[in-house]
C-alpha positions as a Markdown table, in Angstrom:
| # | Residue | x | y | z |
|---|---|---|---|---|
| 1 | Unk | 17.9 | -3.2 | -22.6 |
| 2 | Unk | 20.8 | -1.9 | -19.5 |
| 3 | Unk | 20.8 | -2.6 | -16.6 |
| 4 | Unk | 19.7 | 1.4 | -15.6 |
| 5 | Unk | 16.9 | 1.1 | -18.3 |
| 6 | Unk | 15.5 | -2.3 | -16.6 |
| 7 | Unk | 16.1 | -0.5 | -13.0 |
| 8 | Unk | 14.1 | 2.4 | -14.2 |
| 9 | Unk | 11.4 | 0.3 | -15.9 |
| 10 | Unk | 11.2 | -2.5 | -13.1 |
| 11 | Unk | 8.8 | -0.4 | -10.9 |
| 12 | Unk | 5.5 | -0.8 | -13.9 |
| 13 | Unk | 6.8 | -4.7 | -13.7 |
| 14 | Unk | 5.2 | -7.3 | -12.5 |
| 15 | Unk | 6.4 | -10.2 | -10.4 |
| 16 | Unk | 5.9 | -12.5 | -13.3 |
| 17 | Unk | 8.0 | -10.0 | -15.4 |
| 18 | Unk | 11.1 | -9.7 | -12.8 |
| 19 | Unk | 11.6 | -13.2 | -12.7 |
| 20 | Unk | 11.9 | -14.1 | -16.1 |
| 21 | Unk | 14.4 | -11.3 | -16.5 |
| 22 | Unk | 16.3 | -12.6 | -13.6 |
| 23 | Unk | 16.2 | -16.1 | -15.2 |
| 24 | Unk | 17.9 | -15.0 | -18.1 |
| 25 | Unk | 20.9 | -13.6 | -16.6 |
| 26 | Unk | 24.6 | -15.1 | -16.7 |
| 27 | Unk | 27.6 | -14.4 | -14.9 |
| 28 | Unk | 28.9 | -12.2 | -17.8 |
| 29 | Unk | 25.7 | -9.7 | -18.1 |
| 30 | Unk | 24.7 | -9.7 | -14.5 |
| 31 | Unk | 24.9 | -6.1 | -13.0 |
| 32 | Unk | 28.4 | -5.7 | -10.6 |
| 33 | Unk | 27.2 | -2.6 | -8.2 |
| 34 | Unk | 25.7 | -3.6 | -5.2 |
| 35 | Unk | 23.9 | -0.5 | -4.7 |
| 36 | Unk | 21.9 | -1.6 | -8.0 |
| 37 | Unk | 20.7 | -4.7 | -6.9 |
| 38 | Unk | 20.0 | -3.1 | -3.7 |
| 39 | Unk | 17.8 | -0.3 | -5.7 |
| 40 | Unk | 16.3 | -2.6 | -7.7 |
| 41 | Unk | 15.3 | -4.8 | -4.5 |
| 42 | Unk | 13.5 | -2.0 | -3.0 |
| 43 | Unk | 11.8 | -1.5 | -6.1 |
| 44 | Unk | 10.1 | -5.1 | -5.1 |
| 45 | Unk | 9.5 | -4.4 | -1.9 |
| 46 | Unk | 7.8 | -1.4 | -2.3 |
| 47 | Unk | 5.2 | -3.9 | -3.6 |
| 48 | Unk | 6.0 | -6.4 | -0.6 |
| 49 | Unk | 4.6 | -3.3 | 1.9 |
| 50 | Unk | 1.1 | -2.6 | 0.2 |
| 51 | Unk | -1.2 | -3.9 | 1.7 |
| 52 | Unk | -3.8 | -2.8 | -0.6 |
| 53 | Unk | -2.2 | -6.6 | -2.1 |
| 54 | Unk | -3.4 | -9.7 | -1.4 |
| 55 | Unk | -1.1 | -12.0 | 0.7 |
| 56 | Unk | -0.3 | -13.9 | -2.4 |
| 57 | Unk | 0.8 | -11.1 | -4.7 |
| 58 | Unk | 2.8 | -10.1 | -1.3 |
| 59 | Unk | 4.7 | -13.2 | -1.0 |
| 60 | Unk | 5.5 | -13.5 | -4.6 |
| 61 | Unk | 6.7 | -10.1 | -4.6 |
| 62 | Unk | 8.5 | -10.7 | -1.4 |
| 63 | Unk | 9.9 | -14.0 | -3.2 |
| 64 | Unk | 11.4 | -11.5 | -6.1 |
| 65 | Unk | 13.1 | -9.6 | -3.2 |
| 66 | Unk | 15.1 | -12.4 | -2.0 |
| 67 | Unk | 15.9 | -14.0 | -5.2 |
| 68 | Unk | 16.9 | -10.1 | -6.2 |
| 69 | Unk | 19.2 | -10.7 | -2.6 |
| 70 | Unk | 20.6 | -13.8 | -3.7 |
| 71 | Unk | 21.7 | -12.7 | -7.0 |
| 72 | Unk | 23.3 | -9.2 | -5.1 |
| 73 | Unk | 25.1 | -12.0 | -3.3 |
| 74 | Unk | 26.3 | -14.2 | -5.9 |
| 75 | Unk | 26.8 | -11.2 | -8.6 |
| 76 | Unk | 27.9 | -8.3 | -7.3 |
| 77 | Unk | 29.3 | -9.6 | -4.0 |
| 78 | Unk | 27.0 | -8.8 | -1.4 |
| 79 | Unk | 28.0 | -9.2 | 1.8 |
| 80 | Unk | 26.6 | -13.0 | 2.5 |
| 81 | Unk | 26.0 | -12.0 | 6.4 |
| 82 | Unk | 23.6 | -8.6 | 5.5 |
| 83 | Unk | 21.9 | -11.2 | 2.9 |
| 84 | Unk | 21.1 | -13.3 | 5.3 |
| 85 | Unk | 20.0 | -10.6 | 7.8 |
| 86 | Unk | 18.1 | -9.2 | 4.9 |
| 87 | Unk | 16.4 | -12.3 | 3.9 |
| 88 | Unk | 15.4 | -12.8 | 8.2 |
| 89 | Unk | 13.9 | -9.6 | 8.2 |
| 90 | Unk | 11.8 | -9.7 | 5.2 |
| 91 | Unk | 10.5 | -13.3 | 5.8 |
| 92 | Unk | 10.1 | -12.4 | 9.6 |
| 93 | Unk | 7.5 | -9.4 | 8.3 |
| 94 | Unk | 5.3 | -11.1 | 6.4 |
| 95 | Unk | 4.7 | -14.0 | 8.2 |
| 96 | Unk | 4.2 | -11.4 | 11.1 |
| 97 | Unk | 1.7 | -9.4 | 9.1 |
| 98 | Unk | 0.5 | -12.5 | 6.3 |
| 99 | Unk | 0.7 | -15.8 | 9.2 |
| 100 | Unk | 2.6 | -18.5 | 8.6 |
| 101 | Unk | 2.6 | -20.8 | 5.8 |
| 102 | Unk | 3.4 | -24.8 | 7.4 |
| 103 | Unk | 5.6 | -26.8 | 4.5 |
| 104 | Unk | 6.8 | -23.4 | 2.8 |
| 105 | Unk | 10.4 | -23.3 | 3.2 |
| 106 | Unk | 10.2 | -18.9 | 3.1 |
| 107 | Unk | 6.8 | -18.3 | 4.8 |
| 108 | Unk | 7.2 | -21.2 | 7.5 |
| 109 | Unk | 7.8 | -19.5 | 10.8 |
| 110 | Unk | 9.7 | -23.1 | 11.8 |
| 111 | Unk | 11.7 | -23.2 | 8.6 |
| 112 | Unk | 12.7 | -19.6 | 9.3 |
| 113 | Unk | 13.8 | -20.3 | 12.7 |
| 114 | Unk | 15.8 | -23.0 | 11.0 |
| 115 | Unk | 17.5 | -20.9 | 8.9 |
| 116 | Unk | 18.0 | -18.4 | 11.7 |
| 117 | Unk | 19.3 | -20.7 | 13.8 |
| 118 | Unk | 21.6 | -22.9 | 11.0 |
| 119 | Unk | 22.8 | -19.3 | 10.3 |
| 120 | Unk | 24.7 | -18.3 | 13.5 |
| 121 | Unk | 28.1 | -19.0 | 14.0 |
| 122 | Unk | 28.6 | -19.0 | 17.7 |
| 123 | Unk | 26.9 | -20.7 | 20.5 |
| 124 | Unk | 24.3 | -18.5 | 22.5 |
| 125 | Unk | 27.0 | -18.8 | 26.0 |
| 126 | Unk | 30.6 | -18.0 | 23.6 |
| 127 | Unk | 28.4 | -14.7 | 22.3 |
| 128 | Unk | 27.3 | -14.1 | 25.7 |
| 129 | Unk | 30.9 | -14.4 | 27.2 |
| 130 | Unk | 31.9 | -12.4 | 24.1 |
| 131 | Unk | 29.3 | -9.5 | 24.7 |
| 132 | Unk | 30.8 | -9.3 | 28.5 |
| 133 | Unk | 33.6 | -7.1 | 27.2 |
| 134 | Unk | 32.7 | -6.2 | 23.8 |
| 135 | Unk | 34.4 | -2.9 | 23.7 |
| 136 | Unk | 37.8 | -4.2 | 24.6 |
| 137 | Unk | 37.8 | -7.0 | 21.4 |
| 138 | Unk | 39.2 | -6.8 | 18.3 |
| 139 | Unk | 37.0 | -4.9 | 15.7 |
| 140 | Unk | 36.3 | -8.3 | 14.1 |
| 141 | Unk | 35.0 | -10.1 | 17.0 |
| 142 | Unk | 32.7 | -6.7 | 17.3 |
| 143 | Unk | 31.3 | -7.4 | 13.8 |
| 144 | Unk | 30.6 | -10.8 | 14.3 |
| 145 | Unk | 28.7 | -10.3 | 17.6 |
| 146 | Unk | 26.8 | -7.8 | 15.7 |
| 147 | Unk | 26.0 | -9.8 | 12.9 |
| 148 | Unk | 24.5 | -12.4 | 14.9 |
| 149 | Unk | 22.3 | -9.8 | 17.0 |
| 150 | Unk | 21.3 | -8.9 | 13.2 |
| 151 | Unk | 20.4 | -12.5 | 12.5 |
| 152 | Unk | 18.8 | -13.2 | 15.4 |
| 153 | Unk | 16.8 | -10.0 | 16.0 |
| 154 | Unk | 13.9 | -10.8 | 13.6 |
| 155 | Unk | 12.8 | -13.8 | 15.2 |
| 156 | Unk | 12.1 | -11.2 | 18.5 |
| 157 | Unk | 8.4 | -10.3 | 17.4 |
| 158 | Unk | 7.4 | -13.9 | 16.6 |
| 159 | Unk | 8.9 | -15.8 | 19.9 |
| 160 | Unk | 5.8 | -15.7 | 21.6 |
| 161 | Unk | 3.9 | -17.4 | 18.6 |
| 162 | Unk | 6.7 | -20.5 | 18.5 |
| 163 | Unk | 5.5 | -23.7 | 19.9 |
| 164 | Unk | 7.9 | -25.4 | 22.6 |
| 165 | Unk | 10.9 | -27.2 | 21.0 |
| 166 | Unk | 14.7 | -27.2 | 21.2 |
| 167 | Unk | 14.8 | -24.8 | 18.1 |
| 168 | Unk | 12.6 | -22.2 | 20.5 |
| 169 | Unk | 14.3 | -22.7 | 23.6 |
| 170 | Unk | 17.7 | -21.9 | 21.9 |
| 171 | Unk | 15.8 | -18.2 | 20.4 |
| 172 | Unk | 14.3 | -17.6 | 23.4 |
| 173 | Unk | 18.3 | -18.0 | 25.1 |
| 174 | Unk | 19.5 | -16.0 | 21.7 |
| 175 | Unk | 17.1 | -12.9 | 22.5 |
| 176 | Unk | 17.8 | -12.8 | 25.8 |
| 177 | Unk | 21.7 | -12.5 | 25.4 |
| 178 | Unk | 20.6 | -9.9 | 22.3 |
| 179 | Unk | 20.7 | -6.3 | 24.8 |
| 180 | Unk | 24.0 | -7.2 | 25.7 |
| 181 | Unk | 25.3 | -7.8 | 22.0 |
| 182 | Unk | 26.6 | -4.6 | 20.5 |
């Protein structure tokens, strides 16, 4: 089957059915276009958004989504910063909408916060000093600011909800620096 025949099929899938696809690819017959694995994310998390879906179904569908991330990443070249911002988002949704899952390394609000956190490049007072005078920087001291205000942003709806710890004293000083970020 191509890789435009499994994109078109992939939406009658299921979960089960994505993954043991993914499982059989290889650096030689993986898809190169980034805008395929992108499509064919999407496809996943069209399922991710039901909510006619039980939470489980929802997390294993979200699950496909960023192993389909990963593999954009590692395949086709996928900018590793969007990944990563993609990957926040996603796992900053559900447990928003599903709760939190303690021990589970995608659904745990602390792990996410982790990898948030183990993520960023800068220290929350060198992106503020940066931010100061953002328009006068180099373009790629632009990007990186706003790669880290795209890392960081998803942990915004959930600060309220972390319990008080070092890890949630350095968000809460990472969302308030994030207006000034461009």
């Amino acid at each position: 089957m191509s890789h435009q025949d499994v994109a078109g099929d992939m939406d009658a899938w299921s979960s089960a059915r994505v993954r043991q696809w993914m499982s059989t690819l290889s650096e030689d017959d993986a898809p190169r276009s980034v805008n395929w694995w992108l499509k064919t994310r999407w496809i996943a998390q069209l399922h991710v958004y039901d909510r006619a879906l039980t939470a489980e179904a929802r997390r294993e569908w979200a699950e496909v989504a960023l192993s389909l991330t990963d593999r954009a990443e590692r395949f086709a070249g996928y900018d590793r910063w969007s990944a990563a911002a993609d990957s926040f988002n996603l796992r900053s949704r559900l447990i928003q909408e599903l709760g939190s899952v303690p021990g589970d390394e995608n659904w745990d609000q602390a792990a996410l916060v982790r990898s948030v956190l183990g993520a960023v490049t800068l220290m929350p007072a060198q992106a503020n000093e940066l931010a100061e005078s953002w328009q006068t920087l180099p373009i790629e001291h632009i990007l990186l600011l706003r790669r880290h205000k795209n890392l960081v942003a998803p942990l915004a709806p959930l600060v309220d909800q972390l319990p008080a710890r070092p890890d949630a004293e350095r968000v809460r000083t990472w969302l308030a620096i994030l207006p000034n970020l461009p």
